[in-house]
PDB file of C-alpha atoms in Angstrom:
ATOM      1  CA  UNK Q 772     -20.026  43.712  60.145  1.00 47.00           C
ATOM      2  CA  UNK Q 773     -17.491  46.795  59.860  1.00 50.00           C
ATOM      3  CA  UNK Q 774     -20.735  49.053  58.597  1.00 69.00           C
ATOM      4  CA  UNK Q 775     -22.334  48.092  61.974  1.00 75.00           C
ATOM      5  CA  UNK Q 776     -22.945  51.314  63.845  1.00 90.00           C
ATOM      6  CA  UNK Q 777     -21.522  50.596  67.854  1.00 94.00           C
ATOM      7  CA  UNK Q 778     -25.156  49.416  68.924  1.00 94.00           C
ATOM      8  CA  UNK Q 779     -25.430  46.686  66.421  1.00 94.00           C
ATOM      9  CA  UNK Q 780     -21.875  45.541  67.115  1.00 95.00           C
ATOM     10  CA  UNK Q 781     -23.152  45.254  70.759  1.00 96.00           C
ATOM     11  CA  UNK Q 782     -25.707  43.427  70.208  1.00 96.00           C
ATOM     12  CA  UNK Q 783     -24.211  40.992  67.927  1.00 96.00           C
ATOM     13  CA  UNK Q 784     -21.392  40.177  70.163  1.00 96.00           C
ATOM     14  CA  UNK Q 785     -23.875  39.630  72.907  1.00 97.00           C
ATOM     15  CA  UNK Q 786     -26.507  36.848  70.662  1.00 95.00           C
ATOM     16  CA  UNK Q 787     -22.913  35.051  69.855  1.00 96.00           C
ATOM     17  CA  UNK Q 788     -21.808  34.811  73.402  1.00 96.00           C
ATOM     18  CA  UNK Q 789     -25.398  34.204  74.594  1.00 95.00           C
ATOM     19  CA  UNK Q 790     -24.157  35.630  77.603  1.00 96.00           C
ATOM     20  CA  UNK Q 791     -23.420  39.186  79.709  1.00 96.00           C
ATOM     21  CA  UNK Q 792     -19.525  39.053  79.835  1.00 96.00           C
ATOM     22  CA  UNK Q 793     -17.880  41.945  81.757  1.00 96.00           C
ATOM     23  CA  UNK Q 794     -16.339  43.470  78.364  1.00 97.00           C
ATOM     24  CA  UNK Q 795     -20.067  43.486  76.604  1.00 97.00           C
ATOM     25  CA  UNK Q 796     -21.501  44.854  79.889  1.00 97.00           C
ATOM     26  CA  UNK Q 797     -18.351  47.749  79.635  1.00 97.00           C
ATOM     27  CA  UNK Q 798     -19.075  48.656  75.616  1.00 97.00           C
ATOM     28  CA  UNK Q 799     -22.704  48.616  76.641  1.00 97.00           C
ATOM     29  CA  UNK Q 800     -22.060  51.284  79.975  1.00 97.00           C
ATOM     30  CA  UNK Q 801     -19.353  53.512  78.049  1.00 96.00           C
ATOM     31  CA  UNK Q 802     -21.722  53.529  74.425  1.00 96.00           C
ATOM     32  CA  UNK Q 803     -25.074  54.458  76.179  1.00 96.00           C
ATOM     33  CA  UNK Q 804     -23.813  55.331  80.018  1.00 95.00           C
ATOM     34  CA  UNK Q 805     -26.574  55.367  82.773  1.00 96.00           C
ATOM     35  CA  UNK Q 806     -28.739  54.249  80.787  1.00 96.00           C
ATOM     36  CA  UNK Q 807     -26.484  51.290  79.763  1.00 97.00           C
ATOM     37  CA  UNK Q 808     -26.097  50.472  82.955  1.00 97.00           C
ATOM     38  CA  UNK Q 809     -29.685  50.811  84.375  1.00 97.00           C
ATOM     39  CA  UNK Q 810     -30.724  48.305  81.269  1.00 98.00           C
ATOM     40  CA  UNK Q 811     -28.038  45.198  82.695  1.00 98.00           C
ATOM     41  CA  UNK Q 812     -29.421  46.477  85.982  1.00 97.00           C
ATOM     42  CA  UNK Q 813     -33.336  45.537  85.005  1.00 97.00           C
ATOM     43  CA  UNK Q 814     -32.062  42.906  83.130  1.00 97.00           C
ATOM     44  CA  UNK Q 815     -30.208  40.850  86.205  1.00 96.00           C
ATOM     45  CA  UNK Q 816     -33.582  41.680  88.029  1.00 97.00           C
ATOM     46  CA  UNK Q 817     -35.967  40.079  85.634  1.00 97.00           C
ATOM     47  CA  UNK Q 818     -37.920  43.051  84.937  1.00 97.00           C
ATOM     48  CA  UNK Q 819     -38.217  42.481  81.026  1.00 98.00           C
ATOM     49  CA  UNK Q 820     -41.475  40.883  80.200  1.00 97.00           C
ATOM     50  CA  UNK Q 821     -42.803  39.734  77.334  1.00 95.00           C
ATOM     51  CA  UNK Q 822     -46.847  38.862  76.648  1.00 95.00           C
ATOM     52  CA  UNK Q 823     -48.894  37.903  74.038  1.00 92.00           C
ATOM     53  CA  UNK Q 824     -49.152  41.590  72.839  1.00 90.00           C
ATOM     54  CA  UNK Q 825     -46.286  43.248  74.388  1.00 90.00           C
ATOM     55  CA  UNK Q 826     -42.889  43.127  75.628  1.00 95.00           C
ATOM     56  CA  UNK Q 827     -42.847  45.796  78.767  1.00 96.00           C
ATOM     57  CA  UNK Q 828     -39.899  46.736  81.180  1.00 97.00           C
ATOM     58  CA  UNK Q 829     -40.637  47.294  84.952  1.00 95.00           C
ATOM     59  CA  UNK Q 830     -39.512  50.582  85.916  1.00 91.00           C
ATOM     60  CA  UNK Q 831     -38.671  52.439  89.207  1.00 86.00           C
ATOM     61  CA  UNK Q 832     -42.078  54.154  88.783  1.00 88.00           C
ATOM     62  CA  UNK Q 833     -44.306  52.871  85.748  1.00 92.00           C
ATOM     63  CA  UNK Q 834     -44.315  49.840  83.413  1.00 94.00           C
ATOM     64  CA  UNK Q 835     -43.000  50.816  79.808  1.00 95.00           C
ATOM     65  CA  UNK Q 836     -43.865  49.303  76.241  1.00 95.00           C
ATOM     66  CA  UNK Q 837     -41.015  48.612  74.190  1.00 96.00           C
ATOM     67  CA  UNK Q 838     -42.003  47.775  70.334  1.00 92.00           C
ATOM     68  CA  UNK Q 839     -40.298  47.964  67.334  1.00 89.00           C
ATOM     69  CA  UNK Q 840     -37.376  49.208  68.873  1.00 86.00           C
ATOM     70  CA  UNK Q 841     -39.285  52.577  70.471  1.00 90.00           C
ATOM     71  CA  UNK Q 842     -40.641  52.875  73.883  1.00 94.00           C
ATOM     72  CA  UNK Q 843     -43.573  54.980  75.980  1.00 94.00           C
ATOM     73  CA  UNK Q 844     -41.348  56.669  78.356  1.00 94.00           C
ATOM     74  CA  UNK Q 845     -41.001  60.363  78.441  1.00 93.00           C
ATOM     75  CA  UNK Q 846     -37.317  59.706  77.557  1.00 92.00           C
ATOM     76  CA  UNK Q 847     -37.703  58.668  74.129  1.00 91.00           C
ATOM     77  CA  UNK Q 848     -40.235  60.925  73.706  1.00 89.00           C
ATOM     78  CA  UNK Q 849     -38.587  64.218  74.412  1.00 90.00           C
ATOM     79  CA  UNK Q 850     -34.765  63.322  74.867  1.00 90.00           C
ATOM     80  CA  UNK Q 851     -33.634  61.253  72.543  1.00 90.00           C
ATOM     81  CA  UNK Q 852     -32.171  62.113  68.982  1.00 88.00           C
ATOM     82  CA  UNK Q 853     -34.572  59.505  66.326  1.00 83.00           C
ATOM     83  CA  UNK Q 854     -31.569  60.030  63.915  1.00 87.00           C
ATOM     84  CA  UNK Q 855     -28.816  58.574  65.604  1.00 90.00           C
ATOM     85  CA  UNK Q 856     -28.926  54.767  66.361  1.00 87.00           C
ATOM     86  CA  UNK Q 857     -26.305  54.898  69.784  1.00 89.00           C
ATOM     87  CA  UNK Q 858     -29.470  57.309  71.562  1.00 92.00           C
ATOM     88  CA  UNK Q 859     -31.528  54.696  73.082  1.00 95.00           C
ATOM     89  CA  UNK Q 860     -33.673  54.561  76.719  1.00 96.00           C
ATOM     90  CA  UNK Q 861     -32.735  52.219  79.329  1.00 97.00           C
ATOM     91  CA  UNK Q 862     -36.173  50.081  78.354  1.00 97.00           C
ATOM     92  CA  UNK Q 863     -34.878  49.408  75.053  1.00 97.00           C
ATOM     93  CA  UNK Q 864     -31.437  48.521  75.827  1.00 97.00           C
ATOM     94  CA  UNK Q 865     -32.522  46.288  78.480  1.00 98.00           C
ATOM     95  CA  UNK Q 866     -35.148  44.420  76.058  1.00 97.00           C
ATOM     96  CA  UNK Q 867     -32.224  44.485  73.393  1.00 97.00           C
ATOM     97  CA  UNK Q 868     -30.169  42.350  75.545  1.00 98.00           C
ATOM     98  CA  UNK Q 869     -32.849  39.808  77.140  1.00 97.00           C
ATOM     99  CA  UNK Q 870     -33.999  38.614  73.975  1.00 96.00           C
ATOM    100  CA  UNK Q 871     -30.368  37.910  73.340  1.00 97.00           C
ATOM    101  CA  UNK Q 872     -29.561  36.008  75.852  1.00 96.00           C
ATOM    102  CA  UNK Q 873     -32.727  34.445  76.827  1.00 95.00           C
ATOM    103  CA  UNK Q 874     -34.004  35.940  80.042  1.00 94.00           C
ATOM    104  CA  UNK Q 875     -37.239  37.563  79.151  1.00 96.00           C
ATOM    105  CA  UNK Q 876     -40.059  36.549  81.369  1.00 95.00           C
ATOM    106  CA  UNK Q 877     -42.573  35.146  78.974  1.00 95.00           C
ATOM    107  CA  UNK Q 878     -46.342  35.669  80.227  1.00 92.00           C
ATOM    108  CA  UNK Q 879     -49.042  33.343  78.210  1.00 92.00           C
ATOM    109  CA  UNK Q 880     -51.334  35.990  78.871  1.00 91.00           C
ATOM    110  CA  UNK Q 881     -52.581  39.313  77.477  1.00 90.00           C
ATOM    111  CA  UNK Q 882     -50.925  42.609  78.645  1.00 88.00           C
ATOM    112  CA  UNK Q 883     -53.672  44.778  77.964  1.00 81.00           C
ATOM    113  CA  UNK Q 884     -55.990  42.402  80.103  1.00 81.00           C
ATOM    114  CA  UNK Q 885     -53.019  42.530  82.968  1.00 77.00           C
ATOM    115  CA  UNK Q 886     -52.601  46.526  82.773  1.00 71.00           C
ATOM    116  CA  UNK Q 887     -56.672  46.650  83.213  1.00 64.00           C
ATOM    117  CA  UNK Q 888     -56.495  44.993  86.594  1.00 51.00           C
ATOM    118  CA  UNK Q 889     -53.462  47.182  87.992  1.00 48.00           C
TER     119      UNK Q 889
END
C-alpha cells in the first residue's frame, strides 16, 4: 500500500478498523480540512443515504448525489482540481467513510420517486 495516495490510505485504515477512531478522524480533518470535518460531521448525523438508484448526502441546504466517486454540488463542479485524488467535497468524503464502516441509511425505495414528492 506505499503507492496509496493519502486518501486511499485513509480509507483503508478506516474498512480495517471498521470504526471512526480519533487518529483516522485527525488524518481525515488535516488531509481534506473543513471539508473533512463536515463529512464525520454528516456522518455521526446519519445523513448518508443510500436507495435503490442512489446514494445522496443531506446537506445544510439541498440533498446531493454522490456516484462513482463525483457529486452534484457546486463544489465539485467549480472548485475542485479532477487531477488530484486528496481534492474531494464533503459529500464524498462522508459517503467514503459510511460505506466503510457501515452506517449508511439504506432506503428499499427509489430516489428519483422520493425527490418527485419533495
Amino acid at each position: 500500500m506505499s503507492e496509496a495516495n493519502p486518501v486511499e490510505r485513509w480509507q483503508a485504515d478506516l474498512e480495517e478498523a471498521g470504526e471512526l477512531t480519533p487518529d483516522i478522524v485527525d488524518r481525515i480533518s488535516r488531509l481534506h480540512g473543513d471539508r473533512g470535518v463536515q463529512a464525520v460531521e454528516a456522518v455521526g448525523e446519519n445523513r448518508v443515504k443510500t436507495y435503490r438508484d442512489f446514494t445522496i448526502v443531506v446537506g445544510y441546504d439541498d440533498e446531493y448525489i454522490v456516484e462513482d466517486g463525483g457529486c452534484t454540488c457546486k463544489d465539485s463542479e467549480y472548485n475542485l482540481d479532477p487531477d488530484d485524488p486528496t481534492d474531494l467535497c464533503w459529500h464524498v468524503i462522508a459517503v467514503a467513510i459510511a460505506r466503510r464502516i457501515g452506517h449508511v441509511d439504506y432506503h428499499d425505495m427509489w430516489y428519483s420517486d422520493v425527490r418527485e414528492l419533495i
